[in-house]
XYZ file of N, CA and C in Angstrom:
801
model
N -8.677 22.924 -3.374
C -8.125 22.011 -4.377
C -7.588 20.751 -3.699
N -7.852 19.589 -4.304
C -7.448 18.338 -3.682
C -5.940 18.227 -3.529
N -5.187 18.723 -4.509
C -3.737 18.543 -4.485
C -2.990 19.714 -3.859
N -3.713 20.676 -3.275
C -3.049 21.835 -2.676
C -2.213 21.404 -1.480
N -1.060 22.035 -1.308
C -0.147 21.718 -0.214
C -0.194 22.817 0.843
N -0.239 22.469 2.132
C -0.265 23.486 3.184
C 1.085 24.171 3.335
N 1.065 25.402 3.858
C 2.309 26.091 4.181
C 2.793 25.617 5.546
N 4.089 25.342 5.650
C 4.622 24.738 6.862
C 5.844 25.497 7.346
N 6.072 25.411 8.653
C 7.274 25.989 9.241
C 8.408 24.974 9.170
N 9.656 25.414 9.146
C 10.783 24.481 9.120
C 10.761 23.567 10.343
N 11.207 22.329 10.147
C 11.254 21.386 11.258
C 12.493 21.643 12.107
N 12.397 21.327 13.386
C 13.524 21.530 14.282
C 14.654 20.573 13.946
N 15.850 20.930 14.360
C 17.005 20.070 14.122
C 16.836 18.730 14.821
N 16.193 18.747 15.999
C 15.961 17.499 16.738
C 15.103 16.545 15.931
N 13.986 17.050 15.378
C 13.084 16.206 14.603
C 13.784 15.710 13.343
N 14.462 16.588 12.660
C 15.166 16.212 11.434
C 16.186 15.110 11.688
N 17.001 15.302 12.711
C 18.039 14.315 13.018
C 17.442 12.977 13.449
N 16.387 13.047 14.256
C 15.743 11.829 14.735
C 15.167 11.024 13.576
N 14.464 11.686 12.670
C 13.839 10.980 11.560
C 14.874 10.408 10.600
N 15.945 11.154 10.353
C 17.005 10.636 9.487
C 17.642 9.389 10.097
N 17.926 9.464 11.384
C 18.585 8.354 12.071
C 17.694 7.114 12.074
N 16.425 7.277 12.411
C 15.522 6.133 12.507
C 15.150 5.577 11.136
N 15.044 6.441 10.129
C 14.774 5.943 8.781
C 15.902 5.024 8.333
N 17.126 5.423 8.601
C 18.277 4.603 8.234
C 18.317 3.312 9.038
N 17.888 3.383 10.291
C 17.918 2.208 11.169
C 16.925 1.136 10.722
N 15.734 1.549 10.287
C 14.697 0.577 9.956
C 14.639 0.222 8.472
N 15.153 1.064 7.606
C 15.113 0.790 6.178
C 16.291 -0.098 5.793
N 16.179 -1.357 6.153
C 17.247 -2.321 5.890
C 16.648 -3.726 5.848
N 17.344 -4.693 5.285
C 16.759 -6.019 5.052
C 16.229 -6.724 6.291
N 16.809 -6.481 7.467
C 16.312 -7.205 8.638
C 14.944 -6.703 9.095
N 14.432 -5.648 8.450
C 13.059 -5.200 8.688
C 12.051 -6.121 7.996
N 12.487 -6.786 6.908
C 11.567 -7.485 6.012
C 10.842 -8.664 6.652
N 11.509 -9.594 7.346
C 10.827 -10.824 7.756
C 9.636 -10.627 8.683
N 9.573 -9.509 9.382
C 8.522 -9.301 10.375
C 7.433 -8.341 9.899
N 7.471 -7.996 8.620
C 6.542 -7.032 8.052
C 5.844 -7.661 6.854
N 4.608 -7.235 6.536
C 3.927 -7.795 5.358
C 4.691 -7.645 4.054
N 5.668 -6.739 3.995
C 6.467 -6.609 2.777
C 7.258 -7.877 2.485
N 7.375 -8.762 3.466
C 8.073 -10.027 3.227
C 7.347 -10.879 2.188
N 6.047 -10.668 2.032
C 5.262 -11.492 1.097
C 5.664 -11.236 -0.362
N 5.625 -10.006 -0.861
C 6.103 -9.824 -2.239
C 7.578 -10.144 -2.411
N 8.358 -10.105 -1.330
C 9.777 -10.458 -1.440
C 9.995 -11.955 -1.674
N 8.944 -12.746 -1.627
C 9.065 -14.165 -1.945
C 9.197 -14.405 -3.445
N 8.950 -13.353 -4.247
C 8.851 -13.514 -5.689
C 9.865 -12.652 -6.432
N 10.133 -13.039 -7.669
C 11.035 -12.278 -8.538
C 10.330 -11.765 -9.790
N 9.260 -12.404 -10.216
C 8.508 -11.950 -11.386
C 7.728 -10.694 -11.007
N 7.824 -9.683 -11.842
C 7.220 -8.384 -11.555
C 5.741 -8.495 -11.188
N 4.989 -9.239 -11.981
C 3.551 -9.326 -11.739
C 3.232 -10.074 -10.443
N 4.028 -11.078 -10.106
C 3.850 -11.763 -8.825
C 4.069 -10.791 -7.667
N 5.111 -9.963 -7.794
C 5.401 -8.959 -6.761
C 4.232 -7.994 -6.618
N 3.693 -7.536 -7.740
C 2.570 -6.605 -7.707
C 1.336 -7.230 -7.074
N 0.981 -8.414 -7.517
C -0.250 -9.062 -7.042
C -0.172 -9.335 -5.546
N 0.912 -9.933 -5.096
C 0.997 -10.268 -3.680
C 1.335 -9.059 -2.821
N 2.010 -8.057 -3.398
C 2.189 -6.806 -2.672
C 0.858 -6.122 -2.446
N 0.042 -6.103 -3.486
C -1.285 -5.494 -3.364
C -2.123 -6.232 -2.332
N -2.151 -7.540 -2.433
C -2.986 -8.324 -1.523
C -2.480 -8.231 -0.091
N -1.166 -8.265 0.102
C -0.611 -8.159 1.447
C -0.939 -6.809 2.072
N -0.922 -5.765 1.280
C -1.235 -4.439 1.822
C -2.715 -4.314 2.159
N -3.580 -4.854 1.318
C -5.020 -4.784 1.580
C -5.388 -5.566 2.842
N -4.707 -6.667 3.087
C -4.998 -7.493 4.267
C -4.260 -7.021 5.520
N -3.511 -5.939 5.408
C -2.626 -5.521 6.493
C -3.362 -4.772 7.595
N -4.181 -5.494 8.317
C -4.674 -4.977 9.580
C -4.811 -6.144 10.546
N -4.494 -5.854 11.817
C -4.391 -6.911 12.808
C -2.930 -7.227 13.086
N -2.680 -8.371 13.671
C -1.319 -8.768 14.005
C -0.532 -9.114 12.745
N 0.703 -8.627 12.694
C 1.499 -8.844 11.489
C 1.725 -10.337 11.212
N 1.896 -11.133 12.251
C 2.090 -12.570 12.056
C 0.882 -13.195 11.373
N -0.309 -12.791 11.782
C -1.539 -13.322 11.177
C -1.663 -12.874 9.729
N -1.362 -11.608 9.457
C -1.408 -11.090 8.088
C -0.501 -11.913 7.185
N 0.711 -12.148 7.634
C 1.688 -12.894 6.847
C 1.212 -14.328 6.615
N 0.668 -14.958 7.648
C 0.164 -16.333 7.506
C -0.990 -16.403 6.509
N -1.866 -15.412 6.536
C -3.005 -15.393 5.611
C -2.529 -15.217 4.166
N -1.501 -14.432 3.988
C -0.948 -14.260 2.643
C -0.314 -15.550 2.143
N 0.359 -16.263 3.033
C 0.915 -17.566 2.647
C -0.209 -18.527 2.257
N -1.322 -18.452 2.955
C -2.473 -19.295 2.613
C -2.951 -18.982 1.197
N -3.053 -17.711 0.868
C -3.472 -17.320 -0.483
C -2.487 -17.819 -1.541
N -1.202 -17.675 -1.247
C -0.184 -18.119 -2.200
C -0.338 -19.616 -2.481
N -0.582 -20.386 -1.431
C -0.792 -21.813 -1.603
C -2.011 -22.118 -2.457
N -3.072 -21.365 -2.269
C -4.286 -21.561 -3.064
C -4.050 -21.236 -4.532
N -3.060 -20.387 -4.801
C -2.724 -20.025 -6.186
C -1.535 -20.828 -6.706
N -1.283 -21.964 -6.091
C -0.227 -22.886 -6.536
C 1.146 -22.212 -6.577
N 1.348 -21.236 -5.674
C 2.637 -20.549 -5.522
C 3.066 -19.799 -6.795
N 2.108 -19.475 -7.651
C 2.392 -18.736 -8.888
C 1.233 -17.778 -9.157
N 1.157 -16.669 -8.404
C -0.019 -15.789 -8.489
C -0.335 -15.285 -9.895
N 0.656 -14.795 -10.617
C 0.387 -14.234 -11.939
C -0.104 -15.310 -12.901
N 0.559 -16.445 -12.922
C 0.123 -17.543 -13.783
C -1.297 -17.972 -13.430
N -1.593 -18.018 -12.143
C -2.943 -18.398 -11.731
C -3.963 -17.369 -12.204
N -3.632 -16.077 -12.053
C -4.571 -15.039 -12.466
C -4.898 -15.140 -13.952
N -3.889 -15.340 -14.755
C -4.092 -15.366 -16.203
C -4.849 -16.615 -16.658
N -4.570 -17.741 -16.031
C -5.014 -19.020 -16.585
C -6.105 -19.740 -15.810
N -6.492 -19.241 -14.642
C -7.460 -20.032 -13.859
C -8.831 -20.083 -14.533
N -9.502 -21.196 -14.263
C -10.878 -21.411 -14.709
C -11.802 -21.323 -13.506
N -13.079 -21.198 -13.761
C -14.044 -21.110 -12.662
C -13.934 -22.307 -11.724
N -13.622 -23.460 -12.278
C -13.520 -24.672 -11.460
C -12.356 -24.629 -10.480
N -11.413 -23.703 -10.709
C -10.249 -23.583 -9.825
C -10.529 -22.709 -8.605
N -11.709 -22.119 -8.546
C -11.989 -21.111 -7.516
C -12.604 -21.688 -6.248
N -13.055 -22.910 -6.286
C -13.756 -23.477 -5.133
C -12.951 -23.394 -3.833
N -11.638 -23.678 -3.828
C -10.881 -23.609 -2.562
C -10.886 -22.229 -1.912
N -11.100 -21.170 -2.692
C -11.088 -19.815 -2.145
C -12.352 -19.484 -1.365
N -13.367 -20.344 -1.452
C -14.622 -20.076 -0.744
C -14.455 -20.130 0.767
N -13.361 -20.698 1.219
C -13.119 -20.789 2.656
C -12.117 -19.751 3.162
N -11.654 -18.872 2.276
C -10.667 -17.887 2.703
C -11.344 -16.719 3.416
N -10.737 -16.311 4.550
C -11.282 -15.202 5.329
C -10.179 -14.576 6.164
N -10.169 -13.262 6.230
C -9.298 -12.541 7.154
C -10.068 -11.349 7.691
N -10.424 -11.430 8.950
C -11.223 -10.388 9.587
C -12.491 -10.136 8.769
N -12.680 -8.945 8.208
C -13.906 -8.692 7.441
C -13.739 -8.999 5.952
N -12.563 -9.446 5.544
C -12.320 -9.811 4.151
C -12.732 -11.265 3.979
N -13.771 -11.493 3.138
C -14.315 -12.845 3.058
C -14.245 -13.406 1.637
N -14.907 -14.523 1.416
C -14.836 -15.210 0.132
C -15.376 -14.358 -1.009
N -16.417 -13.592 -0.762
C -16.962 -12.714 -1.805
C -15.900 -11.725 -2.275
N -15.205 -11.124 -1.324
C -14.143 -10.184 -1.660
C -13.009 -10.893 -2.411
N -12.647 -12.060 -1.932
C -11.559 -12.822 -2.547
C -11.864 -13.135 -4.008
N -13.073 -13.610 -4.272
C -13.438 -13.968 -5.636
C -13.452 -12.749 -6.545
N -13.856 -11.599 -6.020
C -13.836 -10.412 -6.877
C -12.402 -9.961 -7.154
N -11.539 -10.038 -6.162
C -10.132 -9.700 -6.403
C -9.559 -10.582 -7.510
N -9.866 -11.870 -7.477
C -9.393 -12.777 -8.518
C -9.963 -12.385 -9.879
N -11.231 -12.033 -9.906
C -11.868 -11.587 -11.146
C -11.188 -10.323 -11.683
N -10.957 -9.366 -10.800
C -10.336 -8.108 -11.226
C -8.943 -8.354 -11.789
N -8.129 -9.109 -11.069
C -6.758 -9.354 -11.514
C -6.728 -10.077 -12.864
N -7.602 -11.084 -13.039
C -7.607 -11.794 -14.311
C -7.999 -10.860 -15.455
N -9.060 -10.109 -15.251
C -9.523 -9.181 -16.277
C -8.442 -8.148 -16.590
N -7.788 -7.625 -15.555
C -6.800 -6.567 -15.741
C -5.546 -7.089 -16.444
N -4.970 -8.188 -15.926
C -3.685 -8.649 -16.448
C -3.801 -9.301 -17.827
N -4.996 -9.612 -18.263
C -5.157 -10.076 -19.638
C -5.098 -8.917 -20.629
N -5.111 -7.670 -20.111
C -5.020 -6.489 -20.964
C -3.745 -5.682 -20.731
N -3.237 -5.686 -19.499
C -2.063 -4.882 -19.130
C -1.001 -5.784 -18.519
N 0.261 -5.387 -18.673
C 1.322 -6.233 -18.123
C 1.836 -5.749 -16.775
N 1.307 -4.622 -16.280
C 1.721 -4.131 -14.968
C 0.575 -3.375 -14.308
N 0.463 -3.525 -12.998
C -0.568 -2.815 -12.248
C -0.262 -1.324 -12.153
N 0.952 -0.939 -12.485
C 1.306 0.474 -12.444
C 0.367 1.312 -13.305
N 0.016 0.799 -14.463
C -0.836 1.540 -15.402
C -2.178 1.886 -14.773
N -2.677 1.037 -13.874
C -3.978 1.278 -13.247
C -3.968 2.541 -12.398
N -2.805 2.931 -11.896
C -2.665 4.154 -11.106
C -2.155 5.310 -11.962
N -1.092 5.085 -12.709
C -0.447 6.180 -13.439
C -1.324 6.744 -14.543
N -2.160 5.901 -15.157
C -3.011 6.368 -16.249
C -4.090 7.326 -15.771
N -4.313 7.389 -14.477
C -5.341 8.255 -13.907
C -4.769 9.613 -13.485
N -3.461 9.802 -13.644
C -2.791 10.995 -13.133
C -2.438 11.968 -14.248
N -2.343 13.261 -13.883
C -1.892 14.286 -14.804
C -0.409 14.547 -14.628
N 0.202 15.145 -15.625
C 1.655 15.339 -15.590
C 2.088 16.312 -14.491
N 1.174 17.138 -14.008
C 1.525 18.124 -12.982
C 1.044 17.734 -11.586
N 0.571 16.501 -11.415
C 0.061 16.075 -10.104
C 1.187 16.083 -9.067
N 0.938 16.749 -7.955
C 1.921 16.808 -6.875
C 1.961 15.494 -6.113
N 0.800 14.862 -5.942
C 0.711 13.613 -5.197
C -0.003 12.547 -6.024
N -0.084 11.376 -5.443
C -0.719 10.212 -6.055
C -2.243 10.276 -5.983
N -2.795 11.339 -5.461
C -4.224 11.425 -5.160
C -5.120 11.014 -6.321
N -4.914 11.588 -7.489
C -5.770 11.246 -8.625
C -5.588 9.798 -9.049
N -4.397 9.260 -8.845
C -4.170 7.855 -9.128
C -4.992 6.954 -8.231
N -5.080 7.310 -6.955
C -5.883 6.535 -6.011
C -7.368 6.618 -6.348
N -7.830 7.809 -6.672
C -9.245 7.987 -7.019
C -9.578 7.207 -8.285
N -8.722 7.345 -9.291
C -8.968 6.648 -10.546
C -8.905 5.145 -10.401
N -7.945 4.660 -9.599
C -7.856 3.216 -9.390
C -9.110 2.690 -8.699
N -9.579 3.401 -7.695
C -10.789 2.983 -6.986
C -11.953 2.844 -7.966
N -12.089 3.807 -8.856
C -13.189 3.761 -9.825
C -13.007 2.619 -10.817
N -11.772 2.401 -11.245
C -11.495 1.304 -12.167
C -11.763 -0.047 -11.514
N -11.341 -0.179 -10.266
C -11.476 -1.449 -9.561
C -12.932 -1.891 -9.462
N -13.817 -0.953 -9.269
C -15.222 -1.308 -9.063
C -16.057 -1.198 -10.341
N -15.405 -0.941 -11.465
C -16.123 -0.762 -12.723
C -16.380 -2.111 -13.389
N -17.254 -2.872 -12.789
C -17.613 -4.184 -13.325
C -19.013 -4.536 -12.863
N -19.758 -5.176 -13.735
C -21.116 -5.603 -13.353
C -21.066 -6.679 -12.278
N -19.888 -7.282 -12.098
C -19.730 -8.319 -11.072
C -19.293 -7.756 -9.719
N -19.120 -6.431 -9.641
C -18.590 -5.854 -8.411
C -19.589 -5.978 -7.266
N -19.191 -6.622 -6.140
C -20.072 -6.712 -4.974
C -19.917 -5.458 -4.106
N -20.972 -4.754 -3.797
C -20.854 -3.498 -3.043
C -20.060 -3.626 -1.749
N -20.127 -4.766 -1.089
C -19.434 -4.926 0.192
C -17.917 -4.809 0.022
N -17.396 -5.105 -1.162
C -15.954 -5.109 -1.388
C -15.385 -3.700 -1.478
N -16.237 -2.703 -1.664
C -15.767 -1.315 -1.786
C -14.977 -0.875 -0.561
N -15.331 -1.402 0.615
C -14.666 -0.957 1.844
C -13.192 -1.369 1.896
N -12.796 -2.300 1.052
C -11.407 -2.767 1.083
C -10.494 -1.971 0.159
N -11.064 -1.113 -0.670
C -10.257 -0.277 -1.571
C -10.588 1.181 -1.268
N -9.691 1.837 -0.574
C -9.949 3.192 -0.089
C -9.817 4.212 -1.218
N -10.395 5.388 -0.985
C -10.271 6.492 -1.919
C -10.259 7.811 -1.158
N -9.484 8.781 -1.598
C -9.510 10.101 -0.958
C -10.890 10.758 -0.999
N -11.714 10.360 -1.960
C -13.046 10.960 -2.053
C -13.933 10.576 -0.880
N -13.583 9.501 -0.186
C -14.302 9.148 1.047
C -13.548 9.654 2.278
N -12.556 10.501 2.049
C -11.734 11.112 3.091
C -10.845 10.111 3.824
N -10.697 8.928 3.259
C -9.823 7.927 3.860
C -8.371 8.366 3.768
N -7.574 7.985 4.752
C -6.130 8.242 4.671
C -5.450 7.305 3.679
N -6.187 6.263 3.222
C -5.674 5.317 2.207
C -4.369 4.665 2.649
N -4.285 4.333 3.923
C -3.044 3.820 4.498
C -2.505 2.604 3.747
N -3.359 1.617 3.493
C -2.869 0.367 2.912
C -2.424 0.549 1.465
N -3.187 1.300 0.700
C -2.786 1.538 -0.687
C -1.525 2.395 -0.752
N -1.392 3.353 0.134
C -0.167 4.156 0.164
C 1.042 3.309 0.530
N 0.841 2.322 1.389
C 1.931 1.410 1.733
C 2.322 0.578 0.506
N 1.329 0.053 -0.191
C 1.599 -0.705 -1.412
C 2.358 0.139 -2.426
N 1.922 1.371 -2.612
C 2.589 2.251 -3.574
C 4.027 2.557 -3.154
N 4.244 2.690 -1.851
C 5.624 2.888 -1.381
C 6.488 1.703 -1.790
N 5.979 0.505 -1.582
C 6.739 -0.684 -1.947
C 7.101 -0.692 -3.425
N 6.156 -0.342 -4.281
C 6.348 -0.446 -5.722
C 7.195 0.686 -6.301
N 7.123 1.880 -5.710
C 7.678 3.089 -6.337
C 9.032 3.497 -5.770
N 9.210 3.444 -4.433
C 10.448 3.967 -3.831
C 11.677 3.218 -4.340
N 12.713 3.975 -4.623
C 13.949 3.408 -5.149
C 15.123 3.795 -4.249
N 15.790 2.819 -3.688
C 17.051 3.030 -2.998
C 17.800 1.709 -2.990
N 18.938 1.670 -2.304
C 19.761 0.457 -2.301
C 19.643 -0.319 -0.990
N 18.555 -0.079 -0.249
C 18.409 -0.692 1.075
C 17.806 -2.089 1.027
N 17.010 -2.388 -0.012
C 16.494 -3.740 -0.183
C 15.108 -4.001 0.342
N 14.437 -2.994 0.909
C 13.087 -3.214 1.436
C 12.043 -2.925 0.358
N 11.994 -1.684 -0.119
C 11.064 -1.325 -1.181
C 11.625 -1.769 -2.532
N 10.725 -2.020 -3.485
C 11.130 -2.646 -4.748
C 11.555 -1.651 -5.822
N 10.855 -0.521 -5.920
C 11.186 0.465 -6.934
C 11.051 -0.042 -8.361
N 10.040 -0.874 -8.626
C 9.889 -1.465 -9.959
C 8.962 -0.651 -10.862
N 8.362 0.414 -10.335
C 7.532 1.292 -11.153
C 8.296 2.577 -11.464
N 8.089 3.108 -12.656
C 8.893 4.241 -13.102
C 8.103 5.482 -13.505
N 6.825 5.350 -13.808
C 6.071 6.526 -14.255
C 5.521 7.336 -13.087
N 5.417 6.738 -11.921
C 5.067 7.456 -10.694
C 6.364 7.730 -9.945
N 6.525 8.953 -9.469
C 7.765 9.345 -8.816
C 7.656 9.206 -7.293
N 8.753 8.882 -6.612
C 8.726 8.826 -5.146
C 8.238 10.125 -4.505
N 8.501 11.247 -5.152
C 8.065 12.542 -4.614
C 6.552 12.680 -4.589
N 5.841 11.873 -5.374
C 4.382 11.946 -5.444
C 3.689 11.045 -4.427
N 4.435 10.195 -3.766
C 3.843 9.288 -2.790
C 3.325 10.048 -1.572
N 2.340 9.458 -0.909
C 1.786 10.004 0.329
C 2.064 9.008 1.447
N 2.474 9.503 2.598
C 2.901 8.632 3.694
C 1.737 7.807 4.243
N 1.894 6.497 4.360
C 0.883 5.690 5.037
C 0.712 6.171 6.475
N -0.510 6.334 6.899
C -0.768 6.942 8.212
C -1.542 5.964 9.090
N -0.819 5.027 9.732
C -1.482 4.101 10.647
C -1.425 4.657 12.067
N -1.881 3.880 13.043
C -1.987 4.407 14.405
C -0.612 4.753 14.984
N 0.404 3.954 14.651
C 1.750 4.226 15.154
C 2.311 5.503 14.544
N 2.218 5.596 13.223
C 2.723 6.772 12.514
C 1.990 8.022 12.962
N 0.676 7.937 13.074
C -0.143 9.084 13.466
C 0.263 9.589 14.848
N 0.435 8.679 15.788
C 0.747 9.084 17.160
C 2.109 9.776 17.234
N 3.107 9.177 16.609
C 4.444 9.753 16.655
C 4.493 11.085 15.905
N 3.821 11.145 14.756
C 3.818 12.378 13.969
C 3.207 13.528 14.756
N 2.181 13.252 15.542
C 1.567 14.302 16.361
C 2.515 14.739 17.479
N 3.195 13.783 18.093
C 4.137 14.122 19.161
C 5.285 14.989 18.643
N 5.660 14.768 17.394
C 6.764 15.523 16.805
C 6.302 16.805 16.117
N 5.001 17.074 16.138
C 4.484 18.300 15.543
C 4.413 18.288 14.028
N 4.376 17.083 13.434
C 4.331 16.979 11.980
C 2.923 17.131 11.425
N 1.926 16.858 12.257
C 0.535 17.037 11.859
C -0.225 17.717 12.990
N -1.240 18.487 12.607
C -2.024 19.227 13.594
C -3.516 18.958 13.500
N -3.964 18.350 12.386
C -5.400 18.092 12.238
C -5.888 17.171 13.352
N -7.073 17.434 13.913
C -7.563 16.635 15.048
C -8.040 15.242 14.656
N -8.283 15.013 13.374
C -8.719 13.698 12.915
C -7.667 13.138 11.969
N -7.769 11.826 11.695
C -6.850 11.198 10.755
C -7.611 10.851 9.485
N -7.369 11.617 8.437
C -8.047 11.414 7.167
C -7.077 11.708 6.031
N -7.605 11.861 4.816
C -6.729 12.093 3.674
C -5.944 13.395 3.805
N -6.591 14.433 4.277
C -5.900 15.705 4.443
C -4.783 15.600 5.481
N -4.993 14.774 6.497
C -3.951 14.546 7.496
C -2.746 13.841 6.875
N -3.012 12.828 6.055
C -1.923 12.120 5.377
C -1.138 13.067 4.483
N -1.838 13.976 3.809
C -1.143 14.956 2.961
C -0.377 15.970 3.805
N -0.952 16.364 4.943
C -0.249 17.290 5.832
C 1.047 16.664 6.335
N 0.977 15.410 6.741
C 2.166 14.705 7.201
C 3.212 14.633 6.090
N 2.784 14.273 4.893
C 3.717 14.146 3.781
C 4.358 15.488 3.439
N 3.568 16.551 3.504
C 4.124 17.884 3.238
C 5.195 18.245 4.259
N 4.983 17.852 5.527
C 6.005 18.084 6.553
C 7.268 17.296 6.241
N 7.106 16.046 5.828
C 8.255 15.204 5.518
C 8.972 15.685 4.260
N 8.236 16.318 3.375
C 8.835 16.855 2.151
C 9.817 17.990 2.457
N 9.664 18.619 3.607
C 10.624 19.647 4.013
C 12.009 19.045 4.240
N 12.039 17.771 4.624
C 13.309 17.082 4.867
C 13.889 16.496 3.590
N 13.025 15.932 2.752
C 13.491 15.325 1.506
C 12.397 15.477 0.458
N 12.448 16.521 -0.354
C 11.399 16.754 -1.348
C 11.267 15.625 -2.373
N 12.353 14.942 -2.660
C 12.329 13.893 -3.676
C 11.824 12.562 -3.143
N 11.918 12.358 -1.830
C 11.580 11.048 -1.265
C 11.034 11.187 0.156
N 9.931 11.898 0.325
C 9.429 12.158 1.685
C 8.974 10.911 2.426
N 8.537 9.892 1.702
C 7.914 8.743 2.346
C 8.947 7.774 2.931
N 10.233 8.014 2.682
C 11.232 7.167 3.344
C 11.131 7.301 4.860
N 10.598 8.407 5.349
C 10.477 8.614 6.795
C 9.332 7.814 7.408
N 8.559 7.132 6.564
C 7.580 6.179 7.083
C 8.273 5.139 7.948
N 9.466 4.717 7.525
C 10.236 3.751 8.319
C 10.506 4.300 9.715
N 10.890 5.563 9.788
C 11.234 6.173 11.073
C 10.009 6.294 11.973
N 8.912 6.812 11.427
C 7.716 7.034 12.240
C 7.125 5.719 12.719
N 7.056 4.724 11.825
C 6.531 3.431 12.217
C 7.440 2.777 13.265
N 8.747 2.835 13.028
C 9.683 2.233 13.973
C 9.629 2.873 15.342
N 9.539 4.200 15.376
C 9.403 4.907 16.665
C 8.118 4.511 17.361
N 7.052 4.323 16.581
C 5.787 3.900 17.179
C 5.877 2.528 17.808
N 6.540 1.610 17.116
C 6.716 0.261 17.649
C 7.591 0.288 18.902
N 8.580 1.180 18.900
C 9.466 1.310 20.063
C 8.734 1.872 21.288
N 7.568 2.491 21.053
C 6.832 3.115 22.135
C 7.319 4.515 22.436
N 7.740 5.232 21.408
C 8.290 6.568 21.555
C 7.344 7.483 22.328
N 7.815 7.994 23.486
C 7.061 8.948 24.313
C 5.653 8.466 24.601
N 5.500 7.168 24.779
C 4.160 6.612 25.006
C 3.645 6.944 26.385
C-alpha cells in the first residue's frame, strides 16, 4: 500500500535531543534571507505567496544565491504582482519570458507554468485545493495529493512533455523534495516566522520531509533511514522516524537535518 507506514524502533535520546535543539536553532527568522523561502516572504497576498513559493521551490536546485536571483527575475517580469499578472496577462505580455532560463528549466516550461496558473486561478482562489481535493479523509500522508496534483498540472492539450520532469510524483518513485518543501512552507504552523501555515485542510502531520542531499546524508548517519536509495519510500521512512518525535509535526525536523548538513555534521 502506498500510504503504509514502516514499523520503527524508538530513537535514542542523543538523536532526539540533537534534532530538537537544531530544529529550534534553525527555525527562526534569520534563516529566511539565505533560503529560497525568502521569495514568498516578499509578499502578503495569499495567492502571491503561493505562486512564488511554488516557483521558488520548483527552481530550488543549484546555489541558493542563484535560485533567489532567478526568482527575483521572474518577479520583475510579472511586474512585482504575480497573482494579478496571472489573472490578467495577455499573450502579448509573455514575450519577455522567452529569455528566462534556470538550469534545465527553460522558456517552454515557463510559458506552461504561466498558462497553468492563469487557468487555475481563474477558477480557484487558492492552490491548496489542487492538492487537498485529491486526498481522502483517512490519508496518512500527502501522497495522494502529490499524485493528483501532478495529474492535474499536466491535464492540458497545451502541456509540453518536457515540463513533466519539473513536477515530481510518487508514482515515478521520486522523493518529491521540492514539492514537499513547498508544502511545508504552506502548511506548517508555528510562531517562528519561517513557514507560512496559510493552508488549513492539509494537516502538518500529513507532510513528508523534503529529502535533499544534506538531509539524506545526515538522516543516514543518525539511523533515521536505512533504504540504500533515495526515493519516495525513503522520504516516507524518514518522515515515519521523525513522527516518533512529534506525530503532529514531524517535518519541523527538516530544519535540523538540513542545518546539520550545511554545518558538515560528521562529514
